[in-house]
Structures are given as structure tokens and as C-alpha cells.
PDB file of C-alpha atoms in Angstrom:
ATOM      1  CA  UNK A   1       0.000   0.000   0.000  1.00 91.00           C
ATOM      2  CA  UNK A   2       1.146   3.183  -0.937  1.00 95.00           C
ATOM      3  CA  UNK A   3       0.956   5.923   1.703  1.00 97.00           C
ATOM      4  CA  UNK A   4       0.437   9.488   1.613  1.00 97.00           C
ATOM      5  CA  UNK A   5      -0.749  12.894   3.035  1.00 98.00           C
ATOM      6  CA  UNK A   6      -4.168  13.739   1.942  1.00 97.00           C
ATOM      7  CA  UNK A   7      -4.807  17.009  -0.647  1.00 96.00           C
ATOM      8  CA  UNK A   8      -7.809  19.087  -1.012  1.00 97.00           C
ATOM      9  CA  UNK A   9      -8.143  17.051  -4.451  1.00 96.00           C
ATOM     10  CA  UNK A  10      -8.757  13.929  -2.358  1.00 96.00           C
ATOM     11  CA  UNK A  11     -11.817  15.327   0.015  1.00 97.00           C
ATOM     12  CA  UNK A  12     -14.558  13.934  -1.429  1.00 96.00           C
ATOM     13  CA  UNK A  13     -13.303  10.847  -1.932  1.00 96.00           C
ATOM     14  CA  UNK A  14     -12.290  10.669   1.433  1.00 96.00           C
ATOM     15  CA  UNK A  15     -15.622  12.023   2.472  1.00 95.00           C
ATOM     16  CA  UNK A  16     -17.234   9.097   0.237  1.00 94.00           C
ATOM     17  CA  UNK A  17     -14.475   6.712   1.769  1.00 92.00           C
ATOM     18  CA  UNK A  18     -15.008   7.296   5.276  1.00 93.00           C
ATOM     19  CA  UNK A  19     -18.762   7.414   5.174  1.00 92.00           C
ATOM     20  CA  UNK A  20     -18.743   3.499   3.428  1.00 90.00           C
ATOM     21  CA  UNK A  21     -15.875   2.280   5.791  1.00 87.00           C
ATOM     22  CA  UNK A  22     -18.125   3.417   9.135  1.00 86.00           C
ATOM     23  CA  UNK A  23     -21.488   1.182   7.096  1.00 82.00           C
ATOM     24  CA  UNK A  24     -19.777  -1.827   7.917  1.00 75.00           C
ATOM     25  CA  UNK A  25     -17.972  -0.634  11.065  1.00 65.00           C
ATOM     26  CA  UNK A  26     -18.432  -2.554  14.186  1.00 64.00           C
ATOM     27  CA  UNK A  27     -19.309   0.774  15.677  1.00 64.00           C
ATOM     28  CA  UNK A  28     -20.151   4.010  14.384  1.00 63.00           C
ATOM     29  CA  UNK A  29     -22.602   7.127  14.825  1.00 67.00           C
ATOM     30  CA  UNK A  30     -22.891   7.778  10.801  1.00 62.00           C
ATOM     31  CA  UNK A  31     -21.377  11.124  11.383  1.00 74.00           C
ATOM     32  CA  UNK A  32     -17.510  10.039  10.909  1.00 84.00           C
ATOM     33  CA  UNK A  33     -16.793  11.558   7.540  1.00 86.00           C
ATOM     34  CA  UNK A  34     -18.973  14.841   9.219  1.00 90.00           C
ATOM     35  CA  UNK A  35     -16.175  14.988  11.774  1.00 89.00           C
ATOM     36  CA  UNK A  36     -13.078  14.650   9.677  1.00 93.00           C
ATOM     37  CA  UNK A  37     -14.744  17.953   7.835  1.00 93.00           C
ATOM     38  CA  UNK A  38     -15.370  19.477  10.917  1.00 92.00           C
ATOM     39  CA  UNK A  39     -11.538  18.603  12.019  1.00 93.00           C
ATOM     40  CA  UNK A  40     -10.182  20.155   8.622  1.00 95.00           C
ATOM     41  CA  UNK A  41     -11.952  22.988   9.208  1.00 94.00           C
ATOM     42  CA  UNK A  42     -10.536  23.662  12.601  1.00 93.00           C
ATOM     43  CA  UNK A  43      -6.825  24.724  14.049  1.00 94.00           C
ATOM     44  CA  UNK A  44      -6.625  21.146  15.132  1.00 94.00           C
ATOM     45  CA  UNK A  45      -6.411  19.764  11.419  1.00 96.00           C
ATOM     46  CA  UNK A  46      -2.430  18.648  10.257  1.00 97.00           C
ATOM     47  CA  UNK A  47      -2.098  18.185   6.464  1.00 96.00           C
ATOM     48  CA  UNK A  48       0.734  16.113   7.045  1.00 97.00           C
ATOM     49  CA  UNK A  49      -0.807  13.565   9.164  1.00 98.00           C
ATOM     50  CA  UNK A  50      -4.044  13.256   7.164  1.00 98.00           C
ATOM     51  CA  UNK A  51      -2.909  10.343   5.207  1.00 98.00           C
ATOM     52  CA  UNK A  52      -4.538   7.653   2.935  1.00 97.00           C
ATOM     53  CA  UNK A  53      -3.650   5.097   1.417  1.00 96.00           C
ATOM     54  CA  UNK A  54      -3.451   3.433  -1.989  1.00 95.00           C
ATOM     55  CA  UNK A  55      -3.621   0.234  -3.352  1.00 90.00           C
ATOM     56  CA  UNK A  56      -4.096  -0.064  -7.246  1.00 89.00           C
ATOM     57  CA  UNK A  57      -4.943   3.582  -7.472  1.00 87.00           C
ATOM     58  CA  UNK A  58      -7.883   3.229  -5.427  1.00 90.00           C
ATOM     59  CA  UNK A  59      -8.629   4.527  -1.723  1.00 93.00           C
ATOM     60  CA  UNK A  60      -7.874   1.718   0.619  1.00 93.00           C
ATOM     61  CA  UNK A  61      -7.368   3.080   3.866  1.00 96.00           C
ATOM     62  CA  UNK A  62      -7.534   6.516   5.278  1.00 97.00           C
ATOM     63  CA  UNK A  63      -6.367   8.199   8.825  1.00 98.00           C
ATOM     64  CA  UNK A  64      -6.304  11.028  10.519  1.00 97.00           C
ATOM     65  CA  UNK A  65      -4.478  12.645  13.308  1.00 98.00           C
ATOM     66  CA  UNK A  66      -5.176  16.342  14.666  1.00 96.00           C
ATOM     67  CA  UNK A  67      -3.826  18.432  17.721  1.00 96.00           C
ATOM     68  CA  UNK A  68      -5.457  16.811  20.975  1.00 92.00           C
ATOM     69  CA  UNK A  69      -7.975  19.071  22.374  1.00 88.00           C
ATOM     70  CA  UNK A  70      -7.547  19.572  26.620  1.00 88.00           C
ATOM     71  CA  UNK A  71     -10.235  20.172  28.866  1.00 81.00           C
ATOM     72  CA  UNK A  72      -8.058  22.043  31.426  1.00 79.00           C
ATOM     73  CA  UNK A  73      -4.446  23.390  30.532  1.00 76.00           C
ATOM     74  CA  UNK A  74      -1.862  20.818  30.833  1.00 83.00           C
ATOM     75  CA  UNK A  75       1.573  20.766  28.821  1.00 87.00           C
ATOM     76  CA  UNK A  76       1.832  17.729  26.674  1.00 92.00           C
ATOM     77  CA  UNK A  77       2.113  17.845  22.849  1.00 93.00           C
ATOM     78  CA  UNK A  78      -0.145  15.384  22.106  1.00 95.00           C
ATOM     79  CA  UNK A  79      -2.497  14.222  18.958  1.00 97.00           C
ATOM     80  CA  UNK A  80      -6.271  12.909  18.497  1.00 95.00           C
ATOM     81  CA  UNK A  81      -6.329   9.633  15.966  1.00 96.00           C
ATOM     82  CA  UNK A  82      -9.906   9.671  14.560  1.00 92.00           C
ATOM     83  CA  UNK A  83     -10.876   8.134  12.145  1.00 94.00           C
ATOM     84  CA  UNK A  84      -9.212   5.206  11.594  1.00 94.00           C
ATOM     85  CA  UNK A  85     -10.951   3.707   7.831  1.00 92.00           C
ATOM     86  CA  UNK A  86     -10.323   0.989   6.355  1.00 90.00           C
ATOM     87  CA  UNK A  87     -12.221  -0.860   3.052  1.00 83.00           C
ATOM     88  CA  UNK A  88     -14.421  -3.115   4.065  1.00 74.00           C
ATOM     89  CA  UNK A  89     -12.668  -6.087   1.811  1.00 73.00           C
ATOM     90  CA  UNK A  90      -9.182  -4.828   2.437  1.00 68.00           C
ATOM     91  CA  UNK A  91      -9.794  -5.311   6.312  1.00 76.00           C
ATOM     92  CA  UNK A  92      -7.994  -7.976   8.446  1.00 77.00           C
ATOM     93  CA  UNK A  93      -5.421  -7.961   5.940  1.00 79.00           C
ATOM     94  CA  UNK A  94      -2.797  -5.670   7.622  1.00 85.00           C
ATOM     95  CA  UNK A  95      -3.717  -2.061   6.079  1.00 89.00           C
ATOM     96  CA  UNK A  96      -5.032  -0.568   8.852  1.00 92.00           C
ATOM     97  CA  UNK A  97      -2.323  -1.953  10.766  1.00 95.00           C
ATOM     98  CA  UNK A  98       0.335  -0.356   8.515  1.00 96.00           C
ATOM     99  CA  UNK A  99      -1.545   3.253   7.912  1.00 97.00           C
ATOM    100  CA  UNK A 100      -1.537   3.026  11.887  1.00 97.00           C
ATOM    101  CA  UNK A 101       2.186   2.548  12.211  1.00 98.00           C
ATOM    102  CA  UNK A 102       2.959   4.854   9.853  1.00 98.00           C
ATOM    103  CA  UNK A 103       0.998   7.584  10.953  1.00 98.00           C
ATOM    104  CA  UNK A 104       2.132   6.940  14.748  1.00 98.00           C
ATOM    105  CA  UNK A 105       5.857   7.110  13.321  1.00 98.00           C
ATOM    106  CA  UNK A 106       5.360  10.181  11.626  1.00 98.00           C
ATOM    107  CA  UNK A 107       3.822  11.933  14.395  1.00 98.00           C
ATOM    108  CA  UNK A 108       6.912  10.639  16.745  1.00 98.00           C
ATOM    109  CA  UNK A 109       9.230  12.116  14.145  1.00 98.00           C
ATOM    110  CA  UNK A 110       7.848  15.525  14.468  1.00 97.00           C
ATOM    111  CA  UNK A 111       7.825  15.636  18.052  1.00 97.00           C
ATOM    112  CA  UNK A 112       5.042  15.095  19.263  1.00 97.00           C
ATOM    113  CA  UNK A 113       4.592  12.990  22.778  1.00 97.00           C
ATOM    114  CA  UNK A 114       1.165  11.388  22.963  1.00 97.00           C
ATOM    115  CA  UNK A 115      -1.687   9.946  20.747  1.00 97.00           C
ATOM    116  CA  UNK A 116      -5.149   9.371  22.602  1.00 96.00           C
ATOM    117  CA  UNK A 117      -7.849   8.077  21.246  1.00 95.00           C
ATOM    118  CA  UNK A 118     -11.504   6.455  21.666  1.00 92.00           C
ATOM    119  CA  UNK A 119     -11.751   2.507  20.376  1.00 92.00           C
ATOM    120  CA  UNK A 120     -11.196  -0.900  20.555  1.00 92.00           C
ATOM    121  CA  UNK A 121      -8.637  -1.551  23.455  1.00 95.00           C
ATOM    122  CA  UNK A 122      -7.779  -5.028  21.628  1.00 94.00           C
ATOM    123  CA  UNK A 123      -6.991  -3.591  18.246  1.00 93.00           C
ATOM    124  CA  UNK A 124      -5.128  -0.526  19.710  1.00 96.00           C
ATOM    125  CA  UNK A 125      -2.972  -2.047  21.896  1.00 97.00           C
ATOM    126  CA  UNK A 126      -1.055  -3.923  19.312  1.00 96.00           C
ATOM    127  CA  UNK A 127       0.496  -0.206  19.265  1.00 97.00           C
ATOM    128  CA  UNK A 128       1.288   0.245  22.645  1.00 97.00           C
ATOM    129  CA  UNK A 129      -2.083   2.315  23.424  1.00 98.00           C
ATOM    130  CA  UNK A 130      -3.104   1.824  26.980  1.00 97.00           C
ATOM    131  CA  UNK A 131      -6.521   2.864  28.646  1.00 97.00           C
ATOM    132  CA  UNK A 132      -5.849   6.515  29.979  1.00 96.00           C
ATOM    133  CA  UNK A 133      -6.300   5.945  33.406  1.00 96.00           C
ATOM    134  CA  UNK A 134      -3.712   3.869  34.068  1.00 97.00           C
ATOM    135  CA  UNK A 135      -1.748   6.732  32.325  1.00 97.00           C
ATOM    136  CA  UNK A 136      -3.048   9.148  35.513  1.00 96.00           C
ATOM    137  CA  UNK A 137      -5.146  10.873  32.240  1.00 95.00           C
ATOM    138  CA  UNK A 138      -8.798  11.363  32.271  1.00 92.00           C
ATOM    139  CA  UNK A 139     -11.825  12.258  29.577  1.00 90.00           C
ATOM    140  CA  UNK A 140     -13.924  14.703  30.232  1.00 82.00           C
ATOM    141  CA  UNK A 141     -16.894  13.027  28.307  1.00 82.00           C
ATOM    142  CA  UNK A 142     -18.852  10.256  28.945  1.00 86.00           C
ATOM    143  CA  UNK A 143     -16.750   7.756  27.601  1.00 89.00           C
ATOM    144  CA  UNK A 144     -16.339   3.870  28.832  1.00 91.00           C
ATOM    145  CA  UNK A 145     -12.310   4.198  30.823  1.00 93.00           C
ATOM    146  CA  UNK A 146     -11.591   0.708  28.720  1.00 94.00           C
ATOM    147  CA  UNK A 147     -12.150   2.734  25.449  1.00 93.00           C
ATOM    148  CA  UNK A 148     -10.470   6.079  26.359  1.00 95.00           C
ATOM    149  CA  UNK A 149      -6.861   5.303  25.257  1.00 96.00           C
ATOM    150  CA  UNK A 150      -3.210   7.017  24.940  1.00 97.00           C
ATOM    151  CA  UNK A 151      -0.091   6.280  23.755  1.00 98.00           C
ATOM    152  CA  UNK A 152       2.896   7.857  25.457  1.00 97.00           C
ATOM    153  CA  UNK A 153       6.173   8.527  23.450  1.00 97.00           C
ATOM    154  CA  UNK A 154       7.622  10.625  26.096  1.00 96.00           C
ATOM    155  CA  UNK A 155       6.388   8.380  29.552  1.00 96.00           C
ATOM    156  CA  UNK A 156       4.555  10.239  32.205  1.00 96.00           C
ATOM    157  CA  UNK A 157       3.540  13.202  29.671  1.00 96.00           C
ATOM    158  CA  UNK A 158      -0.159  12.208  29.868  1.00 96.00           C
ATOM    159  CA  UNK A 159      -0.584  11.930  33.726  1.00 96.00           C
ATOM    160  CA  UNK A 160      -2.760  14.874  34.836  1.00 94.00           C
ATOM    161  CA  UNK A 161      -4.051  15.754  31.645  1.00 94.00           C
ATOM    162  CA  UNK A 162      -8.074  15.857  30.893  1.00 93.00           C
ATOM    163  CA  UNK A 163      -8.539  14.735  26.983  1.00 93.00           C
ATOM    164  CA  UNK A 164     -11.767  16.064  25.477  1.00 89.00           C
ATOM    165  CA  UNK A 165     -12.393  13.854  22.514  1.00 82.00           C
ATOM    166  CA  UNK A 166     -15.665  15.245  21.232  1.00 72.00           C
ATOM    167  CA  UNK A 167     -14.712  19.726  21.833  1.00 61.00           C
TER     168      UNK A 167
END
């Protein structure tokens, strides 16, 4: 799979993309290709780590991480992963895994310290994503603590901080 950052030129495929992926998802609120507008059009969107990927031309995968949002002031550099999209009959074959790793990779690169996230606990901690409580994090939302997770490249970076997924 060929992996890149998104252009404008791809956002309505990805719009298209991302509202198919989430019909088949094992969960989803129909309103995941609303938010990735909604994150594009905010201070929180990063070009460079919008990225899909290609396989035969076509739109196989897509991910997106922003600027984590805090509910209080707290001092870590940290990103939001959402969504995570992956074709319906490219799934369980490793793309999401690898659009994951390089997206977590690039995000180290740059300096960043933390990725949080809300999902699956047993597909995100292949990564190294942990729930945030046991980080000494917190969400400010009504979220489930087993699906409220971060991943800390510089340790201890999280603890104190409030994430607000949903702001």
C-alpha cells in the first residue's frame, strides 16, 4: 500500500471513503466523515498527518491525526487519531495496521509525545495504546475508561491531563 498525506483534491473521496468504511464498522454514529470535515476545518487539522492510502490507485485506507484538544491546561504535545478507515474487503489484511504505524511514526518524528484516542482496546494495543487511566489521564466526556486510550512517546507526559475527545 502506498501511503500518503491527503490534498484538497482527495476530500470527497475521502468524504465518500469514510462514510462506506463506518457502514460496515463494528461501531459508528454515521457522522464520521462529518467529523473529519469538521476537524479540517478547525486549528486542530495537520495536512501532514491526514494520510490515505493506496492500493491499485484506489482509496484503501484513510487516517487522521489532529492536535489533541484539553479540557483544562496541561503541557503535553499530544495528537487525536480519529478516524481510523479501512475498506471493508481490504480489512484484516494488515492495512489498517500499517496506515496506523505509519501515521504513529510520523507523528513521533515531528515531536510530538502522545496519541489518545476512543476505540477498541484489543486492536489498539497492538500499538502500545493503553486505557488513559492507568496513564493518571482522564476524559472529560462520557466515555467507557476501557475505550479512552493514549499512547505515550515521552512516559509520564499524559498523567494529569483531561482529553476532550468530542470539543
Amino acid at each position: 500500500m502506498f501511503i500518503r498525506p491527503e490534498t484538497p483534491a482527495d476530500y470527497p473521496a475521502v468524504y465518500a471513503f469514510v462514510q462506506t468504511a463506518f457502514e460496515t464498522a463494528k461501531v459508528s454514529n454515521g457522522q464520521e466523515q462529518e467529523f473529519v470535515n469538521t476537524l479540517r476545518q478547525s486549528p486542530r487539522y495537520l495536512p501532514d498527518l491526514a494520510l490515505v492510502g493506496e492500493e491499485s490507485g484506489r482509496l484503501a485506507a484513510y487516517i487522521m491525526l489532529t492536535r489533541l484538544l484539553l479540557a483544562k491546561p496541561h503541557k503535553v504535545n499530544g495528537l487525536l487519531l480519529a478516524p481510523l478507515a479501512v475498506e471493508e474487503k481490504s480489512r484484516r489484511h494488515g492495512l489498517g495496521a500499517q496506515i496506523v504505524r505509519t501515521a504513529l511514526q510520523k507523528a513521533k518524528r515531528q515531536g510530538y509525545q502522545a496519541v489518545c484516542l476512543v476505540g477498541d482496546p484489543a486492536y489498539y494495543g497492538r500499538f502500545g495504546f493503553t486505557r488513559l487511566d492507568s496513564l493518571g489521564a482522564a476524559c472529560n466526556r462520557q466515555i467507557p475508561a476501557a475505550y479512552a486510550l493514549g499512547l505515550e512517546f515521552v512516559p509520564g507526559v499524559l498523567s494529569g491531563a483531561e482529553i476532550d475527545f468530542l470539543g
